[in-house]
Coordinates of C-alpha atoms and ligand atoms in Angstrom, one line a residue:
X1 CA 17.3 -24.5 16.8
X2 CA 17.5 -21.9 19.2
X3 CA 14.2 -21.6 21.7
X4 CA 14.5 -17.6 22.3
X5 CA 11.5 -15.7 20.4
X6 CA 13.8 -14.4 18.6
X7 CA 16.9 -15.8 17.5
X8 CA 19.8 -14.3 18.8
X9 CA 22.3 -15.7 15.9
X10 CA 21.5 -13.7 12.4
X11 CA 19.2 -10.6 11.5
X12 CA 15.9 -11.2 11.8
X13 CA 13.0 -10.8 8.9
X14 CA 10.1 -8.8 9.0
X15 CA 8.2 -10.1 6.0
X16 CA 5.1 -8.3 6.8
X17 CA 3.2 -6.0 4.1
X18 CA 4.1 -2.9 6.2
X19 CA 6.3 -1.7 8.0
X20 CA 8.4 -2.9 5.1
X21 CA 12.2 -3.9 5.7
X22 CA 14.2 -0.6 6.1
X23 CA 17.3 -0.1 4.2
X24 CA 20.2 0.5 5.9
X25 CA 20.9 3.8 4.0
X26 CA 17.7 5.1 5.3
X27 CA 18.3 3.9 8.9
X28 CA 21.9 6.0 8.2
X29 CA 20.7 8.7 7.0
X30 CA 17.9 9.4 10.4
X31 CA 20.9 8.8 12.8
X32 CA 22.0 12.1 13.5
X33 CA 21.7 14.9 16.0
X34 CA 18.6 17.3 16.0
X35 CA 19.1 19.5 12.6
X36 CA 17.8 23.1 12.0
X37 CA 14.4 23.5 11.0
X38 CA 14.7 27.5 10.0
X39 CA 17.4 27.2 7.6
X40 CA 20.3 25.2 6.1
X41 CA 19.8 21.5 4.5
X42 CA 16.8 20.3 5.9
X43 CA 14.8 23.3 4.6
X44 CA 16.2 23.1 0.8
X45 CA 16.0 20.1 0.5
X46 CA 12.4 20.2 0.2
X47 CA 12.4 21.4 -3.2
X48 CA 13.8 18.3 -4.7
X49 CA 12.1 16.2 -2.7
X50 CA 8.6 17.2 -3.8
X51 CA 9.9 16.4 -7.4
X52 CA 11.2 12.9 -6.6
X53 CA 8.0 12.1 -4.6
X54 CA 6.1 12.9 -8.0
X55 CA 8.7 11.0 -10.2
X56 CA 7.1 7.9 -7.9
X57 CA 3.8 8.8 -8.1
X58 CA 4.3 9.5 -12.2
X59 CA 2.4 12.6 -12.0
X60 CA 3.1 16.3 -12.5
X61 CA 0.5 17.5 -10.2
X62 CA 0.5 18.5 -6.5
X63 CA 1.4 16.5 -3.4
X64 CA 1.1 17.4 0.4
X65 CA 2.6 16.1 2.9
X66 CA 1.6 15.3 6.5
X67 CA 2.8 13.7 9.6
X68 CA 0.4 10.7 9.6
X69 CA -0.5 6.9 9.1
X70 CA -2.1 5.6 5.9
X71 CA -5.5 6.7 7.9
X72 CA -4.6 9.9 8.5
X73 CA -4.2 10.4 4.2
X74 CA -7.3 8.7 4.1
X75 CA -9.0 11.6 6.3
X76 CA -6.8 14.2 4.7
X77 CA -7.7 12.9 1.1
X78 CA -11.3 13.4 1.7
X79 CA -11.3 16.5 4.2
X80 CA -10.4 18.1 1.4
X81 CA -13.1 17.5 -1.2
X82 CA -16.1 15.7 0.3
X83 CA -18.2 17.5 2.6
X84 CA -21.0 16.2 5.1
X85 CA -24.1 14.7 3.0
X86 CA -21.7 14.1 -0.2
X87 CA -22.3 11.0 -1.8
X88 CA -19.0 8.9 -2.4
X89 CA -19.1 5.3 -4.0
X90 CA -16.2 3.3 -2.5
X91 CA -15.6 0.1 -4.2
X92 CA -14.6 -2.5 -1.3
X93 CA -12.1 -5.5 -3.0
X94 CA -11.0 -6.4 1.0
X95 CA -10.2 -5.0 4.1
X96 CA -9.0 -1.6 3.4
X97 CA -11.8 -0.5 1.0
X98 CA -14.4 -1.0 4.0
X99 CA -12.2 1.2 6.4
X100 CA -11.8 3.7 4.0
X101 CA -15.1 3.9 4.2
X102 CA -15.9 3.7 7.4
X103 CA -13.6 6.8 7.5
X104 CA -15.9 8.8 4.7
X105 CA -18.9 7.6 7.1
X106 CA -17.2 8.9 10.0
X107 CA -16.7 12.4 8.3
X108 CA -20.6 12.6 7.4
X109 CA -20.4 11.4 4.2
X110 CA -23.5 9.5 2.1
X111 CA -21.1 6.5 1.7
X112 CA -22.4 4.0 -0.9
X113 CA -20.0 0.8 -0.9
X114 CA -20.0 -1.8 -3.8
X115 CA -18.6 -4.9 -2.7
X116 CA -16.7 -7.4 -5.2
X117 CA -15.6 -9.6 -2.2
X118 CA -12.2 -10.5 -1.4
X119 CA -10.9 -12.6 -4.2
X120 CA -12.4 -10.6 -7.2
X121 CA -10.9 -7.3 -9.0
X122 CA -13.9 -3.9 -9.4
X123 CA -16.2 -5.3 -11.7
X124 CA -16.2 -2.5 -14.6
X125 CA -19.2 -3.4 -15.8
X126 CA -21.3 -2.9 -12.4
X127 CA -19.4 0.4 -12.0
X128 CA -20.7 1.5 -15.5
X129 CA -24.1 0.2 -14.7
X130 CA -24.1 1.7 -11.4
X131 CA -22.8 5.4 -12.6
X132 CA -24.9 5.6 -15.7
X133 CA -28.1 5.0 -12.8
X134 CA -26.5 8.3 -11.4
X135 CA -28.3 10.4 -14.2
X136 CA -27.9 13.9 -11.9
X137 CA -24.4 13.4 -11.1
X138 CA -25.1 13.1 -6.9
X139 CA -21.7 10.5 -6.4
X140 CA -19.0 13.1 -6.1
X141 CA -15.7 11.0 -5.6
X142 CA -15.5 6.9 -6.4
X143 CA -13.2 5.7 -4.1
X144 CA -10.5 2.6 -5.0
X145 CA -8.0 0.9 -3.5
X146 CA -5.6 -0.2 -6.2
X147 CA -3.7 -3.3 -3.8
X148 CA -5.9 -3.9 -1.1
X149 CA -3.4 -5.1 1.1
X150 CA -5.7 -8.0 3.0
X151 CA -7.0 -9.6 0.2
X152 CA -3.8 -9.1 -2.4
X153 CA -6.3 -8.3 -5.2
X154 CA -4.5 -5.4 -7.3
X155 CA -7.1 -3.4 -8.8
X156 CA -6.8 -2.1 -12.9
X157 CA -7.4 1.6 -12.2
X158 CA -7.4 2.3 -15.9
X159 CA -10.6 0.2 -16.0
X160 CA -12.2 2.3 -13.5
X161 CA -11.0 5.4 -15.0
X162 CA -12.7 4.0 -18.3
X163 CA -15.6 3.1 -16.6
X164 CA -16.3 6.5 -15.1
X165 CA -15.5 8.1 -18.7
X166 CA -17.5 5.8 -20.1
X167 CA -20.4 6.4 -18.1
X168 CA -19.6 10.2 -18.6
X169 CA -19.7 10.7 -14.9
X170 CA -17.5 13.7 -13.5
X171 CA -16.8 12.0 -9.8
X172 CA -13.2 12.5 -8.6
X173 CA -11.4 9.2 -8.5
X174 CA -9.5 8.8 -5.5
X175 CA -7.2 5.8 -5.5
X176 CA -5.4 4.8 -2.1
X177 CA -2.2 3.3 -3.2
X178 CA -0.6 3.1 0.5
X179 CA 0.6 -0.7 -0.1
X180 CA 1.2 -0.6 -4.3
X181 CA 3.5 2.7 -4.7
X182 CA 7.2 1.9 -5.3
X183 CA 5.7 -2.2 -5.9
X184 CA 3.1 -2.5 -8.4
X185 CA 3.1 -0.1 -12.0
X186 CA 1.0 2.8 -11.1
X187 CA 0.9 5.7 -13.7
X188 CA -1.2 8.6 -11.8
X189 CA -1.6 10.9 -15.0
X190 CA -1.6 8.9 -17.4
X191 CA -4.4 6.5 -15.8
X192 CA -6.1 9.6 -15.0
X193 CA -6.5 9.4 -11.3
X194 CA -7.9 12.6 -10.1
X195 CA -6.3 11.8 -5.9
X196 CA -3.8 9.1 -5.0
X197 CA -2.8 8.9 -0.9
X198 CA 0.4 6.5 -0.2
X199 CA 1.9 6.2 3.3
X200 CA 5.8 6.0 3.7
X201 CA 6.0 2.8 5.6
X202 CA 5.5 0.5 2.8
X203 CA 6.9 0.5 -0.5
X204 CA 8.9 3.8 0.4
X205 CA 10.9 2.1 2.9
X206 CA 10.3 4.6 5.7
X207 CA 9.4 3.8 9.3
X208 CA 6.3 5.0 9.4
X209 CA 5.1 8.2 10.1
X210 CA 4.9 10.2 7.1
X211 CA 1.8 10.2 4.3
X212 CA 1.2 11.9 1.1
X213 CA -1.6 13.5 -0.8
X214 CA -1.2 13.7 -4.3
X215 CA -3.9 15.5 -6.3
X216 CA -4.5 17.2 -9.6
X217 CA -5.8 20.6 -10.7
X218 CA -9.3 18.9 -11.4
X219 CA -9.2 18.3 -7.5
X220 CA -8.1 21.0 -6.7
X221 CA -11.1 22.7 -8.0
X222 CA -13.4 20.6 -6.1
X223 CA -11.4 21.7 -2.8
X224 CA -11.8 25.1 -3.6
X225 CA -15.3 25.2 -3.9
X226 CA -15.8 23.4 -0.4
X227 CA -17.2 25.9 2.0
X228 CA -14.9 24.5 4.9
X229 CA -11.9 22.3 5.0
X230 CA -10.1 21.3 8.3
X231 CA -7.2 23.5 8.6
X232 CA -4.9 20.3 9.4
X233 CA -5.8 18.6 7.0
X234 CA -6.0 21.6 4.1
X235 CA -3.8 20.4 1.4
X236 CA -3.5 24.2 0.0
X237 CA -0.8 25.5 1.9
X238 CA 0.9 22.0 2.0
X239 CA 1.1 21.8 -1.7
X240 CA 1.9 25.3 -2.0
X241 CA 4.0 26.4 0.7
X242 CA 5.7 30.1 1.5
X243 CA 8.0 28.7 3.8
X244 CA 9.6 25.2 5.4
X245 CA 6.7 25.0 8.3
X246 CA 3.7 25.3 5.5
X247 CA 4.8 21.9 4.3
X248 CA 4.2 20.9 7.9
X249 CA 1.8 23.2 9.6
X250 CA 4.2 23.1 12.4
X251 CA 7.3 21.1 13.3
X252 CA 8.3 19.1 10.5
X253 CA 9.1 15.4 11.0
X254 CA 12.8 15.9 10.7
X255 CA 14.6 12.8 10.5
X256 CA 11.9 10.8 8.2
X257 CA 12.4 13.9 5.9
X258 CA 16.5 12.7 6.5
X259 CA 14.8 8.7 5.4
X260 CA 12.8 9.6 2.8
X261 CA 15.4 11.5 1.0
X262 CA 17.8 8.3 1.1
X263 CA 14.8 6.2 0.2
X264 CA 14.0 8.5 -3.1
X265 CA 18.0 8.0 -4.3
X266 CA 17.9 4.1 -3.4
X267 CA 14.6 4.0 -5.6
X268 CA 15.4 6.7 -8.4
X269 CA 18.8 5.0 -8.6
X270 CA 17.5 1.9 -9.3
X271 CA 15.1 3.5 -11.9
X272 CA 11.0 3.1 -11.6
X273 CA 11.0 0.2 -14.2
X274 CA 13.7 -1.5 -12.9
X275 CA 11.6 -1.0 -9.2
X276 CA 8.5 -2.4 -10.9
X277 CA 10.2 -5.5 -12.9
X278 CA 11.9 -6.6 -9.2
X279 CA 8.9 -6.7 -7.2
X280 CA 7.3 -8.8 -10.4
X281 CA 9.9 -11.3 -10.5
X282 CA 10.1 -11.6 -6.9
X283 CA 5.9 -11.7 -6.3
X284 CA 6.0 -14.7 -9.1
X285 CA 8.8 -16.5 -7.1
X286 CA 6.4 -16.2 -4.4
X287 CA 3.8 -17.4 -6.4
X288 CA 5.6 -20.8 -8.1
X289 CA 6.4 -21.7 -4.7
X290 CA 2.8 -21.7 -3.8
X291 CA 1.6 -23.4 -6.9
X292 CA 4.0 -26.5 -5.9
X293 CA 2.9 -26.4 -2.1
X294 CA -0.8 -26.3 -2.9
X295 CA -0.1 -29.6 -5.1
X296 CA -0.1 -31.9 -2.5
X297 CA -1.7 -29.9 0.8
X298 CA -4.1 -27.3 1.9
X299 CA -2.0 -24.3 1.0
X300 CA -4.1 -22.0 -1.3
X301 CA -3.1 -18.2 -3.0
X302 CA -6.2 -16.1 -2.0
X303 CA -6.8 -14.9 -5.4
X304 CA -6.8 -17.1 -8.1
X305 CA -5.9 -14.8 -11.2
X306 CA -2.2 -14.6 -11.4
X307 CA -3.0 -11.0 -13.3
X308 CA -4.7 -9.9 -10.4
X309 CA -2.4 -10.1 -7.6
X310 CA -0.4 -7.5 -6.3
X311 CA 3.2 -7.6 -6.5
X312 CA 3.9 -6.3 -2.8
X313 CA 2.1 -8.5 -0.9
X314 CA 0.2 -12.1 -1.1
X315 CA -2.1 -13.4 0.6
X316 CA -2.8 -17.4 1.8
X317 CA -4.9 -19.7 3.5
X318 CA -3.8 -23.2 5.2
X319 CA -6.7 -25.2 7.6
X320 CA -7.1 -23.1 11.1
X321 CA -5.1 -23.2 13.3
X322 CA -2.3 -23.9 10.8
X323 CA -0.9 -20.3 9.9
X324 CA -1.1 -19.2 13.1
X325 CA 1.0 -22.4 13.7
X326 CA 3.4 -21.8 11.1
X327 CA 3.8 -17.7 12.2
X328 CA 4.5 -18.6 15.2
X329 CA 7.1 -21.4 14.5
X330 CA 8.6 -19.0 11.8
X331 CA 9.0 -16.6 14.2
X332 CA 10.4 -18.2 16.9
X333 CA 12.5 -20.5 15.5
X334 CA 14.0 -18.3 12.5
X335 CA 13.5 -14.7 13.4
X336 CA 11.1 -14.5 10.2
X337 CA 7.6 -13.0 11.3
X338 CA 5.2 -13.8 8.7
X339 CA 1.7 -11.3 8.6
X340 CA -1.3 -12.0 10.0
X341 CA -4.5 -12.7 8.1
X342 CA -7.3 -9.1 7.6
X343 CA -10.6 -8.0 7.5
X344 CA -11.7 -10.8 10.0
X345 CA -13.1 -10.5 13.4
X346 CA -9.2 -11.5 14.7
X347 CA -9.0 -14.3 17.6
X348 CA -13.2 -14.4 17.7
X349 CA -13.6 -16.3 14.5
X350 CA -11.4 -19.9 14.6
X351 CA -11.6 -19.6 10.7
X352 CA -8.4 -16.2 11.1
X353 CA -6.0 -19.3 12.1
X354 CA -6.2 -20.3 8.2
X355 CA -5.1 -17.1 6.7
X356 CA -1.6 -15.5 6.5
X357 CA 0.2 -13.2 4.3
X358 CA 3.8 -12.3 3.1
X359 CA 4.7 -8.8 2.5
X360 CA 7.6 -8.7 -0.8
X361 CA 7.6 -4.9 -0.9
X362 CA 10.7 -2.5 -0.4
X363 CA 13.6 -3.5 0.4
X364 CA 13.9 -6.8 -0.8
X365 CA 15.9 -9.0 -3.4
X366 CA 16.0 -12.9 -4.4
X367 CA 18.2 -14.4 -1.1
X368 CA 15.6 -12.5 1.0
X369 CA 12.7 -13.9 -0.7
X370 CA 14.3 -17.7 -1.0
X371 CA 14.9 -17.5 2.7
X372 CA 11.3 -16.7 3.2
X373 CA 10.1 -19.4 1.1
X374 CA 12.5 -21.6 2.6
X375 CA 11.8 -20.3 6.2
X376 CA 7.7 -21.4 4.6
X377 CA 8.4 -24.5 3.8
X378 CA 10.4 -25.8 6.9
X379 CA 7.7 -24.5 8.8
X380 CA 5.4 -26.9 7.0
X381 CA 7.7 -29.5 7.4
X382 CA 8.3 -29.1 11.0
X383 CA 4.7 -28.6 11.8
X384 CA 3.6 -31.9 9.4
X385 CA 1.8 -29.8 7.4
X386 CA 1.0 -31.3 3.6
X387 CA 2.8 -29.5 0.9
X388 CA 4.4 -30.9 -2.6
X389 CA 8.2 -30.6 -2.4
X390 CA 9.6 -28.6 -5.1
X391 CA 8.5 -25.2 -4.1
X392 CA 11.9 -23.4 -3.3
X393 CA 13.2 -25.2 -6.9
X394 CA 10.3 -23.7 -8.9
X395 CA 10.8 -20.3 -7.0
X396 CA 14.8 -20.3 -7.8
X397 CA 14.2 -21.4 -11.5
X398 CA 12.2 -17.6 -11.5
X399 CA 15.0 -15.9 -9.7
X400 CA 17.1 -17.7 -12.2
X401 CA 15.2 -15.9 -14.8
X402 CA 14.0 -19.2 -16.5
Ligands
PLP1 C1 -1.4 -0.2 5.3 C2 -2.6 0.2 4.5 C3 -3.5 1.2 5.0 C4 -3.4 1.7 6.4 O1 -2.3 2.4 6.7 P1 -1.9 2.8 8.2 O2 -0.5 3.4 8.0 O3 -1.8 1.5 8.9 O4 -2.9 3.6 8.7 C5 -4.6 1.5 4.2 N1 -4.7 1.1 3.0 C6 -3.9 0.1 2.5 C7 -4.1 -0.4 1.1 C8 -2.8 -0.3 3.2 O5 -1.9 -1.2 2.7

C-alpha cells in the first residue's frame, strides 16, 4: 500500500465525530465570489432559513445565530440567563458535560456538577432526589448534554424533563445537542427543553464556524429579567432582528450562510425521519461489527446499553497503545482518520492509547460506513490485533436490512 500519510489514489475519510464529512452540494454552494451583505439573496434568504433551522430543532420557538464554535453557544447559552452567583446543576455523562461547566464556572456561576461517569445515562432518580432537596428553588438552569460526544452515552431528555416536573422544580433545562442534532431523534417542544445549543460542524454538515441558540418564551423570560447580558452574546436582537446585520451583530458569515442553506435542502429533502432512521441503521452496523470483533479480542463498545448509545458517534477501547496504533495505520495507509479518545489527560496517561472513536454523523451512507469497518478490521489484521472474523458480514446483513 502506498507509504504517503495520505494516500494519493482515492478520497480520503474523515470519520471523526466533528467536523463531519461535507457534502459536496454544500462545498458548491460556498464557492463563489464575495456576495452583498445590504441587499439581494443573501439578505432574504434569512427568513426561510430561520424556519428550516427550527424544522431541525422541532421547535416553534426562537433561535439566534452567532459566528462561533460549539463553546462559543455554550457561553452564549448561558450569558443569556445565568448571572454571577446563580446556581446551575450540570449533569456530567463524559467529557463535554465537565467543560460545559467549566464554562458556567468561568462566567461566575455556583456550578454544582452530578457526575454519572462515562458509561452510564443521568440517573433520573438522583436528579429527582437531588431537586426535591432544593426546597427554595436556588438551581436556576440544569444543564444536559443529550450525546456526549466522548463517552457516546445519548442521554433520554424526556426523563430529565420528567424529573424536573416531577420534582416540581422551575430550573430552565438547557440541553447541548452540538453532536445529536440532524443524528439522534430530538423533539425540542415536545420534550420540553426550555434551551438547546447545536454547532454547524457536526450533524449540519457545515465546516465549522456557525452555532445556534435555540430558546423558548419561558427562557426568554429568565433573560429578560437578567440585569446585564453581554451585548455579543445577547440573543434578543439575534432572535428578533430589524435588519440583516442584527442576525449577526456585524458582518455576517457569508458563505456558511451559502452552506447551511444547501445543508437544510439536502436534510429537509431527505425528511427528518428518514434523517433519523439512516443514522440508526448505520450506528447499529457499527455496532454488529463490534459485537463480532469483541468476540474473540480486546475490542470493547464504551457503553454497554445498545439503547443508550448515540447514533452519531461511538466510542471504543482496544489495549494501549493499540488504537493509537490502528489510527495511525488507518490513516496512513487508507486515507481514513479514525477520532481520538476524550476527557483524558491526552499523551500523559498511557491508558488514551486504548480509546478511539468513529464519528457516523452527516454525510454518510452504507459504502461509507462498510469501508470504515472494513478500513477497522484490516487495521486489526495488519497490526495482529485479536478480533472474531465476521464483523463486516454482521454489519452488511444490517445494511441489508435483515
Ligand atoms: C463538539 C462538541 C462540543 C464542542 O464544540 P466545538 O465546536 O469544538 O467548540 C461541545 N459539546 C458536544 C456534545 C460536542 O459534540
Amino acid at each position: 500500500m502506498a507509504q504517503s500519510p495520505t494516500p494519493a489514489a482515492g478520497r480520503g475519510y474523515l470519520a471523526i465525530p466533528g467536523p463531519s464529512v461535507m457534502p459536496e452540494a454544500v462545498l458548491n454552494a460556498m464557492h463563489r465570489a464575495a456576495p452583498n451583505i445590504y441587499a439581494g439573496e443573501l439578505p432574504d434568504m434569512m427568513p426561510g432559513l430561520v424556519a428550516d433551522l427550527r424544522r431541525v430543532a422541532r421547535t416553534d420557538g426562537h433561535v439566534a445565530i452567532y459566528i462561533a464554535n460549539g463553546h462559543g453557544v455554550w457561553e452564549a447559552a448561558l450569558a443569556n440567563v445565568v448571572a454571577p452567583g446563580d446556581k446551575v446543576l450540570v449533569l456530567a455523562t463524559g467529557f463535554f458535560g465537565h467543560g460545559w461547566a467549566g464554562m458556567a464556572t468561568a462566567l461566575g456561576a455556583e456550578v454544582e456538577v452530578m457526575d454519572f461517569g462515562k458509561a452510564a445515562r443521568v440517573d433520573p432518580g438522583r436528579l429527582a432526589e437531588r431537586l426535591k432537596a432544593d426546597a427554595s428553588h436556588e438551581i436556576k438552569a440544569v444543564l444536559a448534554v443529550h450525546v456526549d460526544t466522548s463517552s457516546s452515552i445519548r442521554n433520554d431528555m424526556t426523563a430529565v424533563r420528567s424529573a424536573m416536573d416531577g420534582a416540581g422544580h422551575p430550573a430552565l433545562l438547557m440541553a447541548d445537542c452540538i453532536a445529536s442534532l440532524g443524528c439522534d431523534v430530538f423533539e425540542m417542544d415536545v420534550w420540553g427543553v426550555d434551551v438547546m445549543v447545536t454547532g454547524c460542524q457536526k450533524g449540519l454538515m457545515v465546516p465549522p464556524g456557525m452555532g445556534f441558540v435555540f430558546f423558548n418564551d419561558k427562557a426568554a423570560e429568565v433573560r429578560a429579567a437578567m440585569k446585564r447580558v453581554s451585548r455579543y452574546w445577547d440573543w434578543t436582537p439575534r432572535a428578533n432582528p430589524q435588519g440583516f446585520s442584527e442576525y449577526w451583530n456585524g458582518t455576517a458569515p457569508t458563505h456558511h450562510v451559502y452552506g447551511l442553506r444547501a445543508a437544510l435542502d439536502l436534510i429537509h429533502a431527505e425528511g427528518m425521519e428518514a434523517v433519523w432512521a439512516r443514522h440508526a441503521t448505520l450506528a447499529r452496523a457499527v455496532w454488529a461489527a463490534c459485537d463480532v470483533w469483541a468476540q474473540g479480542g480486546p475490542l470493547r463498545l464504551n457503553v454497554p446499553d445498545p439503547d443508550w448509545r448515540s447514533h452519531a458517534v461511538t466510542s471504543l477501547h482496544l489495549k494501549a497503545p493499540q488504537a493509537t496504533a490502528l489510527r495511525a495505520w488507518t490513516e496512513r495507509e487508507l486515507g481514513l482518520t479514525l477520532g481520538i479518545g476524550l476527557g483524558m489527560v491526552e499523551a500523559q496517561d498511557p491508558a488514551w492509547h486504548g480509546f478511539f472513536r468513529l464519528g457516523h454523523m452527516g454525510h454518510i451512507n452504507g459504502h461509507m460506513i462498510l469501508g470504515l469497518l472494513g478500513g477497522i478490521e484490516a487495521g486489526m489484521r495488519a497490526l495482529d490485533i485479536p478480533h472474531d472474523s465476521g464483523g463486516l458480514s454482521a454489519a452488511a446483513e444490517i445494511i441489508a436490512g435483515r
